[in-house]
Structure formats: structure tokens, C-alpha cells
Tab-separated table of C-alpha atoms in Angstrom:
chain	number	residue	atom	x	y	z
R	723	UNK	CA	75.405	89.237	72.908
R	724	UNK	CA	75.953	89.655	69.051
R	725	UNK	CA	75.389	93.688	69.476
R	726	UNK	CA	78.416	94.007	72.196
R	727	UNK	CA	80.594	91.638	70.141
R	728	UNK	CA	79.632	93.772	67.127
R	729	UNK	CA	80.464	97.168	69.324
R	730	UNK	CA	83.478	95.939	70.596
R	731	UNK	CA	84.899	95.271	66.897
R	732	UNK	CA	84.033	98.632	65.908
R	733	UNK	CA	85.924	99.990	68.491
R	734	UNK	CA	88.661	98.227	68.336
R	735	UNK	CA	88.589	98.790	64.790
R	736	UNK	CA	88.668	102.803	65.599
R	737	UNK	CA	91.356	101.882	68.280
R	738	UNK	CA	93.810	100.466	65.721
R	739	UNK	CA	92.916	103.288	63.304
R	740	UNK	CA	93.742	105.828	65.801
R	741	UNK	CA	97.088	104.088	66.161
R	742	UNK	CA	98.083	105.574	63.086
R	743	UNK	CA	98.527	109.168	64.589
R	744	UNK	CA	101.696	109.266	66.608
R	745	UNK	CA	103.858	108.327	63.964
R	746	UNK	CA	102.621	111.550	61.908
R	747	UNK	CA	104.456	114.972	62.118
R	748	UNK	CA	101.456	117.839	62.283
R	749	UNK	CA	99.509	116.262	64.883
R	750	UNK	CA	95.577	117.873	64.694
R	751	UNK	CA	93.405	117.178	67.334
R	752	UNK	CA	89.932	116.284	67.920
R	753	UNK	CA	87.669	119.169	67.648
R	754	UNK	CA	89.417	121.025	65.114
R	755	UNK	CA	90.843	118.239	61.908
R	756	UNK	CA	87.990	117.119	59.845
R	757	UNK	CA	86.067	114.130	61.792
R	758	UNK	CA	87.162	110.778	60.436
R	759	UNK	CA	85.672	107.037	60.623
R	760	UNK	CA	87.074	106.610	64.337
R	761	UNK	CA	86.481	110.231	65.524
R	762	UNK	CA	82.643	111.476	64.993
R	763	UNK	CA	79.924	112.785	66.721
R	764	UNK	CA	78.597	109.112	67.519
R	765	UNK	CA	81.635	106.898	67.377
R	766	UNK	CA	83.708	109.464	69.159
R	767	UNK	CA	82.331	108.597	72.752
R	768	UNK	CA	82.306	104.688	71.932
R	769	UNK	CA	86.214	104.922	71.023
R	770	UNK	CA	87.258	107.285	74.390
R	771	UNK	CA	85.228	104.789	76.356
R	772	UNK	CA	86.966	101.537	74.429
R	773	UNK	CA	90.202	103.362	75.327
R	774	UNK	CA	89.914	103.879	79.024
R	775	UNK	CA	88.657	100.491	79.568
R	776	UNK	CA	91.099	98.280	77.935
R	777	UNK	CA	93.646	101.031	79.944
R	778	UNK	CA	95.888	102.623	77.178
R	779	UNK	CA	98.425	105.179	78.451
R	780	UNK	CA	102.082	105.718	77.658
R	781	UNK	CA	104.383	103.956	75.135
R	782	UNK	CA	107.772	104.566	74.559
R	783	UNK	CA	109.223	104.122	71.227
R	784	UNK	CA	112.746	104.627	71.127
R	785	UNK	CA	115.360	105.803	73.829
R	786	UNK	CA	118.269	107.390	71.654
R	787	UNK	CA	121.972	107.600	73.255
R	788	UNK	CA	124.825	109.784	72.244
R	789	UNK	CA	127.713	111.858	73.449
R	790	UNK	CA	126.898	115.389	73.296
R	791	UNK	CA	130.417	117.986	72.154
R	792	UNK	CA	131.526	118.065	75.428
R	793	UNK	CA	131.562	114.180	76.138
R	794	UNK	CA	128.437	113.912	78.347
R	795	UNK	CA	125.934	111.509	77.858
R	796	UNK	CA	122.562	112.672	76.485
R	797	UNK	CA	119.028	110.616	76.368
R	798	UNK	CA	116.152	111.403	73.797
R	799	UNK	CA	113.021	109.409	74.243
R	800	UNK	CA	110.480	109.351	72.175
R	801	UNK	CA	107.278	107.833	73.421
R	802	UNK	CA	103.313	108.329	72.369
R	803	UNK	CA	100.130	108.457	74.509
R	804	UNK	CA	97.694	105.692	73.408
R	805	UNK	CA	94.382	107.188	75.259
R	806	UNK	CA	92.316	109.900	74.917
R	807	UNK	CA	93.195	111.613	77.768
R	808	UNK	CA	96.076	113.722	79.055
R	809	UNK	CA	98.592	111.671	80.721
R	810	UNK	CA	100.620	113.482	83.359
R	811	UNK	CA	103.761	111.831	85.014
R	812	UNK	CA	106.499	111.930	86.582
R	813	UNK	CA	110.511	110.149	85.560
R	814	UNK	CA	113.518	109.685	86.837
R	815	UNK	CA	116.550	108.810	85.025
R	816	UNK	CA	119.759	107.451	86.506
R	817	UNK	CA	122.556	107.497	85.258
R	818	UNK	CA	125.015	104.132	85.368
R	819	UNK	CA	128.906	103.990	84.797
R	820	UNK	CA	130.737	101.255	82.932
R	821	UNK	CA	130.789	99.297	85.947
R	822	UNK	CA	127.052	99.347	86.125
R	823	UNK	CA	126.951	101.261	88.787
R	824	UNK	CA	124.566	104.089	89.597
R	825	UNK	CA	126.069	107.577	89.761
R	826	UNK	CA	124.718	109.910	92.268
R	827	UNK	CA	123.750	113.379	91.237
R	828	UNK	CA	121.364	115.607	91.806
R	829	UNK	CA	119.636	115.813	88.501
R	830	UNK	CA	118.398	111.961	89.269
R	831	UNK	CA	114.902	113.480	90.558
R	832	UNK	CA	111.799	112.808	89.586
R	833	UNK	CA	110.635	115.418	87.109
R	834	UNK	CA	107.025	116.359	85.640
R	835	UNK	CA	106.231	115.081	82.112
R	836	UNK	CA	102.787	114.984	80.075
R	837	UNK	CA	101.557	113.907	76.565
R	838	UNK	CA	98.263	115.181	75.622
R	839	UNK	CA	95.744	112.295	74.076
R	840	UNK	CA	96.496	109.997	71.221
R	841	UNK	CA	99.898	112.632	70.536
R	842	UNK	CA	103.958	111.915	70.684
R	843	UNK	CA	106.107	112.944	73.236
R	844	UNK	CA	109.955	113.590	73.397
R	845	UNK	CA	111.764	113.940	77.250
R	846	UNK	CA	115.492	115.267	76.928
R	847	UNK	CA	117.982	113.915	79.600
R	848	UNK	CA	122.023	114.851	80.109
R	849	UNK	CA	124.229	113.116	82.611
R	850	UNK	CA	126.353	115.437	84.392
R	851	UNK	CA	128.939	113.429	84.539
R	852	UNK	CA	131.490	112.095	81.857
R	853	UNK	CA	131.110	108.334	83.502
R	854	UNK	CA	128.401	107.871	82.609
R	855	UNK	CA	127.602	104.856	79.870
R	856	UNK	CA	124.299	103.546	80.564
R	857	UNK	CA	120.858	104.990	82.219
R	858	UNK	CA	117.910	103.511	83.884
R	859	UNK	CA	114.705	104.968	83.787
R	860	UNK	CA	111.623	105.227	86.257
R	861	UNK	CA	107.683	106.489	85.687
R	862	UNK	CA	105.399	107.456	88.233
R	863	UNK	CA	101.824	109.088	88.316
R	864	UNK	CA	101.536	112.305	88.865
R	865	UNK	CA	100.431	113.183	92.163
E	729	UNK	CA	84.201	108.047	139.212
E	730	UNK	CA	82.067	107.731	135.848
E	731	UNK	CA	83.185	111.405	135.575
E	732	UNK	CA	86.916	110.596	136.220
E	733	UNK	CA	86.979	108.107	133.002
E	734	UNK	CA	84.870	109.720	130.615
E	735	UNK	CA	87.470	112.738	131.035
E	736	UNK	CA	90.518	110.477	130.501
E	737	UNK	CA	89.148	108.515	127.546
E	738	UNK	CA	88.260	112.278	125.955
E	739	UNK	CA	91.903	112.960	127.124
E	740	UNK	CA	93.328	110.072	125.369
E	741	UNK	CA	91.439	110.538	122.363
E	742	UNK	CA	92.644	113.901	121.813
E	743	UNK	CA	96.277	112.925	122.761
E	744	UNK	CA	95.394	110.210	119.569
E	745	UNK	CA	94.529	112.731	117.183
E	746	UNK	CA	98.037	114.643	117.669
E	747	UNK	CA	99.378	114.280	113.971
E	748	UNK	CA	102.469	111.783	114.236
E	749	UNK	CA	105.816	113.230	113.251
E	750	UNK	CA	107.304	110.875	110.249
E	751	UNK	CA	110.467	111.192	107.871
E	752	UNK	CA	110.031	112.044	104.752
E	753	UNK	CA	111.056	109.559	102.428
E	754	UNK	CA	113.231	112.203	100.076
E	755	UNK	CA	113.747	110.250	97.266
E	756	UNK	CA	110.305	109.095	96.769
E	757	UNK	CA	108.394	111.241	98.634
E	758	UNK	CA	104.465	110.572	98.134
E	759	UNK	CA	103.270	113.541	99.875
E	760	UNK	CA	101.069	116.003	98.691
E	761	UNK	CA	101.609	119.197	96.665
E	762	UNK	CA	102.329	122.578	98.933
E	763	UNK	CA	101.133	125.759	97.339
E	764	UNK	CA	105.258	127.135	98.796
E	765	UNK	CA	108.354	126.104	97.254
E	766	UNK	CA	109.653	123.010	98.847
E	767	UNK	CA	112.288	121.026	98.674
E	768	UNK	CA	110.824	119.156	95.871
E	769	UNK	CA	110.827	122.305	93.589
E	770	UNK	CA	114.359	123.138	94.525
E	771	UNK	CA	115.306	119.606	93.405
E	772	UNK	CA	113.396	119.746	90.082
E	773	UNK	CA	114.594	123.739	89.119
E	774	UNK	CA	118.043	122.721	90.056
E	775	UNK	CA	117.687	119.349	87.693
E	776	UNK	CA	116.479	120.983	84.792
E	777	UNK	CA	119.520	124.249	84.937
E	778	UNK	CA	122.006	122.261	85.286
E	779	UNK	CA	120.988	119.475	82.190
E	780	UNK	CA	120.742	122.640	80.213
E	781	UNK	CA	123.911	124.151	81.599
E	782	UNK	CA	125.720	121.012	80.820
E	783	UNK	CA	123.708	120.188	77.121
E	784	UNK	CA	124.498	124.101	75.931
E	785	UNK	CA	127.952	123.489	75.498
E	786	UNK	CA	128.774	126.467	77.326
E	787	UNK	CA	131.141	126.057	80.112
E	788	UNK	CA	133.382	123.738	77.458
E	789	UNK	CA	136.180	125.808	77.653
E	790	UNK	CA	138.539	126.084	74.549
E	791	UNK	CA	141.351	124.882	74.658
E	792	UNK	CA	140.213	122.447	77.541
E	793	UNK	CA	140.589	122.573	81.525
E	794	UNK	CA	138.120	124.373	83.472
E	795	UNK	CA	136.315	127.498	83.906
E	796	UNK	CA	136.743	129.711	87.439
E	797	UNK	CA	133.342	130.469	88.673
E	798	UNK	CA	131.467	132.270	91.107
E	799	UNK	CA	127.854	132.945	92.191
E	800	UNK	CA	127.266	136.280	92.169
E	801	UNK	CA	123.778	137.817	93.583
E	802	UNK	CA	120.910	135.400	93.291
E	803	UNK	CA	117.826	137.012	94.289
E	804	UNK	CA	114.599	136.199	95.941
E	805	UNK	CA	112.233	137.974	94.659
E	806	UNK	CA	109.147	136.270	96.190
E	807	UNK	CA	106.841	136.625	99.176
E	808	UNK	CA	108.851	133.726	101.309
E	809	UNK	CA	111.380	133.378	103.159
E	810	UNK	CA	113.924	131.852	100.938
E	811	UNK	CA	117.547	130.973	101.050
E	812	UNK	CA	118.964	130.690	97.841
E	813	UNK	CA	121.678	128.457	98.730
E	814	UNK	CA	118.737	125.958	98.573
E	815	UNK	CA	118.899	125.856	94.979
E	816	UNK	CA	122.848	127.172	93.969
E	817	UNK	CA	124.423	124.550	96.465
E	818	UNK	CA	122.704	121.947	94.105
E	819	UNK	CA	123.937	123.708	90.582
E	820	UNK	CA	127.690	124.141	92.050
E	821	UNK	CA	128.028	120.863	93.199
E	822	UNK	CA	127.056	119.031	90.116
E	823	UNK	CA	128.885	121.518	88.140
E	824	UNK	CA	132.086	121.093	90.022
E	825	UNK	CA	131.518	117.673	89.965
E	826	UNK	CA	131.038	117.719	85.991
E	827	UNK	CA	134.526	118.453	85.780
E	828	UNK	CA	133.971	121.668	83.496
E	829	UNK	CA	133.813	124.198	86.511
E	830	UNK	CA	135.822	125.061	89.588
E	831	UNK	CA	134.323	127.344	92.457
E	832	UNK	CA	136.065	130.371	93.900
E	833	UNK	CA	135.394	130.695	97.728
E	834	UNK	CA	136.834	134.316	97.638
E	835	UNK	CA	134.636	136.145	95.697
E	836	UNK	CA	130.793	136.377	95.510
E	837	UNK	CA	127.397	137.736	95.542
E	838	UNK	CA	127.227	137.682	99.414
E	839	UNK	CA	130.628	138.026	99.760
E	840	UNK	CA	133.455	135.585	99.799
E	841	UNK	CA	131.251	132.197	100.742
E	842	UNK	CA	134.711	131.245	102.796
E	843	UNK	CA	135.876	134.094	105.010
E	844	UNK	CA	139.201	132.538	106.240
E	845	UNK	CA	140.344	133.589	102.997
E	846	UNK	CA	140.598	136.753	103.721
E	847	UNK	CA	140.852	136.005	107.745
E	848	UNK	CA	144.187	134.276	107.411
E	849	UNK	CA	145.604	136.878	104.834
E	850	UNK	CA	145.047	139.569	107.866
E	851	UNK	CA	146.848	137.264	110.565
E	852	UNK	CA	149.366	136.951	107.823
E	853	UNK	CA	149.305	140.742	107.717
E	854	UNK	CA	149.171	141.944	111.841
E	855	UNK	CA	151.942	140.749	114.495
E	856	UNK	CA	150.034	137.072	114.704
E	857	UNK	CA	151.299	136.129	111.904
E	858	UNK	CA	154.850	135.576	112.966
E	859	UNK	CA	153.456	132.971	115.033
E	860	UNK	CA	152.781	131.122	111.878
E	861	UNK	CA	155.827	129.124	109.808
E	862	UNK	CA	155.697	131.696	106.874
E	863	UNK	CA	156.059	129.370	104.114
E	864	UNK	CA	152.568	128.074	105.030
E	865	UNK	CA	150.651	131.130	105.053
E	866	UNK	CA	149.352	132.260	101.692
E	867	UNK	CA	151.587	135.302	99.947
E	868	UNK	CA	150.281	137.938	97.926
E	869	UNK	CA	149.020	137.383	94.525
E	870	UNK	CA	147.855	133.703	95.190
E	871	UNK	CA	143.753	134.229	94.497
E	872	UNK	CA	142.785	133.347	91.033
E	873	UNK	CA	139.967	135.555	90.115
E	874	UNK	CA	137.100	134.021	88.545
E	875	UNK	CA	136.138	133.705	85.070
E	876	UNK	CA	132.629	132.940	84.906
E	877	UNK	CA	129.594	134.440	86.893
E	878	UNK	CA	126.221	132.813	87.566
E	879	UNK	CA	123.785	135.042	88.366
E	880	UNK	CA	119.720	134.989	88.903
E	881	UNK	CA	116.572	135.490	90.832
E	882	UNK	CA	113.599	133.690	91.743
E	883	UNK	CA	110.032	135.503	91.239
E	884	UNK	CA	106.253	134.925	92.519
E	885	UNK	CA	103.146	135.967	90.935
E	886	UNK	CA	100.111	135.178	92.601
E	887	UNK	CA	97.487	135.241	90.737
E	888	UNK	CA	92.866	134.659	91.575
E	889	UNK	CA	92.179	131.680	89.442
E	890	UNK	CA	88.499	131.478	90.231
E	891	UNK	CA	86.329	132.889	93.569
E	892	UNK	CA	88.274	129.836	95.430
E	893	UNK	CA	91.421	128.806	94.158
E	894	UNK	CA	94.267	130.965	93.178
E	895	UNK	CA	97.479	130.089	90.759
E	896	UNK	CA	101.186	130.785	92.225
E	897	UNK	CA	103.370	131.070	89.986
E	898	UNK	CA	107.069	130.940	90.354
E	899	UNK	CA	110.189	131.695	87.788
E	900	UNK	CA	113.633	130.451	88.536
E	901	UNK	CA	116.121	132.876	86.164
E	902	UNK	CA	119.593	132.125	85.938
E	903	UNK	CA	122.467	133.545	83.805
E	904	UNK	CA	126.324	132.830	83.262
E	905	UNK	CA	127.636	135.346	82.351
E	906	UNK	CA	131.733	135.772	80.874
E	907	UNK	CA	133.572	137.993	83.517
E	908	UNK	CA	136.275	139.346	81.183
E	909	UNK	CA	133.741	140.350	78.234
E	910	UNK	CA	130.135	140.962	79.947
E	911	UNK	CA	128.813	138.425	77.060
E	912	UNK	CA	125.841	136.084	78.411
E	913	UNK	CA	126.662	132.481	77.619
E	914	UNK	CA	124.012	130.808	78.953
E	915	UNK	CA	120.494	131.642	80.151
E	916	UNK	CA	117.191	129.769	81.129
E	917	UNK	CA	114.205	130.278	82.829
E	918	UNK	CA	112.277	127.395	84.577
E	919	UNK	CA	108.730	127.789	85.321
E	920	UNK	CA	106.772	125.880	88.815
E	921	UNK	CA	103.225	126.677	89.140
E	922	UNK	CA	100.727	125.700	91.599
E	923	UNK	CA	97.023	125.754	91.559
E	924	UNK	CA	94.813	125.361	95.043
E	925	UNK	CA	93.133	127.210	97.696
E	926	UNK	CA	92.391	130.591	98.753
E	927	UNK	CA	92.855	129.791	102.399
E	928	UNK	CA	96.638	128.295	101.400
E	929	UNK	CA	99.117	131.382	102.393
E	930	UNK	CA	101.748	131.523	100.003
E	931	UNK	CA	104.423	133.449	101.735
């Protein structure tokens, strides 16, 4: 019982270390930077595994607005993938006058989006309409 | 008799197995991946041109109001059967309907996309026109000529991945172009590829 406990500190330990990474510019992956504390030969497998099980996947970290030169309304997100693994999905954004309302066009679709493991992600949205004020946003796996 | 029944229940087994005929649910459709173009990759090309129409800056006219444009040849270039209304019906509309752009009906790549145009200008023209109060047909000189062009075509490659899949890919290329100069304002190329089986025809 003492061993898991034990394990499971290490790895979270390697999962909080890892944490550091999206926030850095020059992301270098697994395999090719230098091997660290969280990411060796024998902890490397423990951490992956750690990761899948407690489930980490996408974050978002900030959703910028602003009005592009020509009035429109343009979205920046910046997110980071968590796991280990590739995540591939899908978004929709909508976009909502000052009423609240949602404004039908046809670039509210769902489009394809991934983040490789434990990197940061940006998605680029403009509404094609000079309404607009406000957006919603929607994720779905990839299928 | 025992004959008689074991040939219906066979019969109405088969008549179970026809696939049912369902709508697709369009805005969230669940359905699985075609190696074709569908309507789905028509959606998504058209999304991502017109964001980066819109984003470039490039149909801002100076000086304000809003550029005259026209679709000019749009070409597919792959091994189906393709319309490529299916994908410029979705750019014009949310480009007239971005206020920067108004379409011409009387000039373009396939001809004028409205014929009457030109079909009421010849009644106007022959003996049937006098049938016609002449202060509502259209004179001479009335056809603003159009200012932008968008232009483009749409390419396959097919490609053998391994001994049993293969990779299709295809390239959605569209310019505007300024009508008075030649100058490109605008360009972008949007990329869809598919991976799956041999036995999945392509064209």
C-alpha cells in the first residue's frame, strides 16, 4: 500500500513538473531535449501512464477579443494540452450580437484542431459580420 | 407449409437488413469520414477562406463602401464530379453579407450567373419590347462592371500510403484578384486530406 502511495507522489510530482512547459516559448519534445527528473527512461512510462489515468487533455488559457482594421470581430485562444498524447478536436465558434443573439453564418462549423502532447496551442477566429460583440464556443472529439 | 414460413421469415429478415434511410443531422453530423469531398469539407474550406478573406484586410476598400465582385472560373481539377457552386455560394454569401462586397450577376466565369440580364436587354432591343412601359426596362449603360475577381481551383492527389490504405489529398486555391490593375490581393490555399482504404473509390 505504502509503494503505490509512494508511486503515485512521484508521479504526480512529475505531473506538476511537466506543468511548467506550456507557458515556455521553444517548446522541445520528448526524445530529442535532454531527459529531465519527470521525463527518463524509467519515470517516463510511469508519468504518460499517471497522465492518461487521472484524464488530462485540453486547457484553455485565455480567449483574447478585438476589432480587427476593418471593424470585425476577431478571437485568439490560447489553450495547452495537459497529456502526453496528441489531442485532436473539433470547435465551433458562434458568433453573438449585442442583443445576445446568435448570428448565423456559415463560418459557424465545426472545424479540425490538434495540440500535440504537453505543448500550447493558438485557434484564430473572425466573425464575418460587423454585429458581432460576443462569441460562444463548442469542442468536440474528433471523429 | 413448414416450407411456406421458413421462406417468409428468410424474406422478412432480409427485408430487415435493408439499411434505413435517416436525415442527416447537418449541424452536428456524427457520421463517419468519406474518403470524397462532402458536404462537410465544403463547409470547413469555405469557413476557413472566408475568415482569412475577411482577417486580410483586403476587400476594405479605401475610401469606404464596397467592392464589385465577381467569380470568375473556379476549377475542378479532381477525379469527381464536382460543382463548384458547392463551395463559392458559401464564400459570396457571407461576403455579401459582410457588408464589404457586392456580387455582379452579369458577368462571370460561367457566364453571367443571371441570364435575364442580358434576356431583358434583347426584348428591350427586338419589337417585344414596345410591349413593355419603357421607363421600366433597363437603358444602356446601366451594368456596373466589377471590380474585384475571385478566382480558383480545387485539386486531388491520390496517393498509396501503405499495401492497403491510400492518402487523398485535396487543395482548395482561391485568389482575388484587382480587375483594373491585375494585382493579387488576397490568396490562400486550404488543405483536406483523407487516409483509408484501397477498396474506397475516390472519384
Amino acid at each position: 500500500m505504502k509503494t503505490i502511495t509512494n508511486i503515485l507522489l512521484v508521479a504526480l510530482a512529475f505531473t506538476f513538473t511537466a506543468c511548467d512547459q506550456p507557458t515556455e516559448k521553444i517548446h522541445i519534445r520528448e526524445g530529442i531535449r535532454s531527459d529531465d527528473l519527470a521525463s527518463n527512461i524509467v519515470t517516463r512510462p510511469v508519468a504518460h501512464a499517471f497522465s492518461a489515468l487521472i484524464g488530462e487533455g485540453i486547457e484553455i488559457d485565455e480567449a483574447i477579443l478585438m476589432n480587427n482594421d476593418s471593424g470585425f470581430l476577431e478571437l485568439n485562444i490560447n489553450g495547452h494540452n495537459r497529456s502526453y498524447s496528441t489531442k485532436r478536436f473539433r470547435y465551433k465558434i458562434e458568433w453573438l450580437d449585442a442583443n445576445g443573439l446568435m448570428i448565423q453564418t456559415k463560418t459557424s462549423t465545426w472545424l479540425p484542431a490538434s495540440a500535440t502532447g504537453k505543448s500550447s496551442f493558438s485557434l484564430k477566429a473572425v466573425a464575418p459580420r460587423v454585429e458581432a460583440v460576443d462569441f460562444r464556443m463548442d469542442t468536440k472529439k474528433w471523429e | 407449409m413448414r416450407t411456406k414460413i421458413i421462406v417468409t421469415l428468410v424474406g422478412l429478415l432480409l427485408a430487415g437488413c435493408a439499411a434505413e434511410t435517416v436525415n442527416i443531422d447537418v449541424v452536428n453530423d456524427e457520421g463517419k469520414a468519406v474518403m470524397e469531398l462532402d458536404y462537410r469539407d465544403f463547409a470547413q474550406a469555405a469557413s476557413e477562406m472566408i475568415q482569412s478573406m475577411i482577417s486580410s484586410g483586403a476587400l476594405k476598400k479605401p475610401g469606404g463602401g464596397r467592392y464589385v465582385m465577381t467569380t470568375a472560373r473556379v476549377t475542378n481539377d479532381t477525379m469527381q464530379r464536382i460543382d463548384t457552386d458547392q463551395l463559392m455560394a458559401k464564400i459570396e454569401e457571407e461576403l455579401m453579407n459582410s457588408g464589404q462586397v457586392v456580387m455582379t450577376s452579369a458577368v462571370g466565369g460561367k457566364g453571367a450567373p443571371d441570364e435575364m440580364i442580358y434576356e431583358l436587354r434583347d426584348i428591350r432591343d427586338s419589337a417585344t419590347g414596345d410591349e413593355f412601359k419603357q421607363e421600366t426596362l433597363a437603358g444602356k449603360k446601366t451594368l456596373i462592371a466589377p471590380e474585384l475577381s475571385i478566382a480558383g481551383k480545387i485539386l486531388q492527389r491520390n496517393i498509396r500510403y501503405d499495401r492497403n490504405r491510400q492518402q487523398v489529398e485535396y487543395y482548395f486555391q482561391l485568389m482575388v484578384t484587382d480587375l483594373t490593375t491585375g494585382l493579387r490581393f488576397w490568396q490562400k490555399e486550404s488543405i483536406i486530406g483523407k487516409r483509408g482504404s484501397n477498396r474506397s473509390v475516390a472519384w
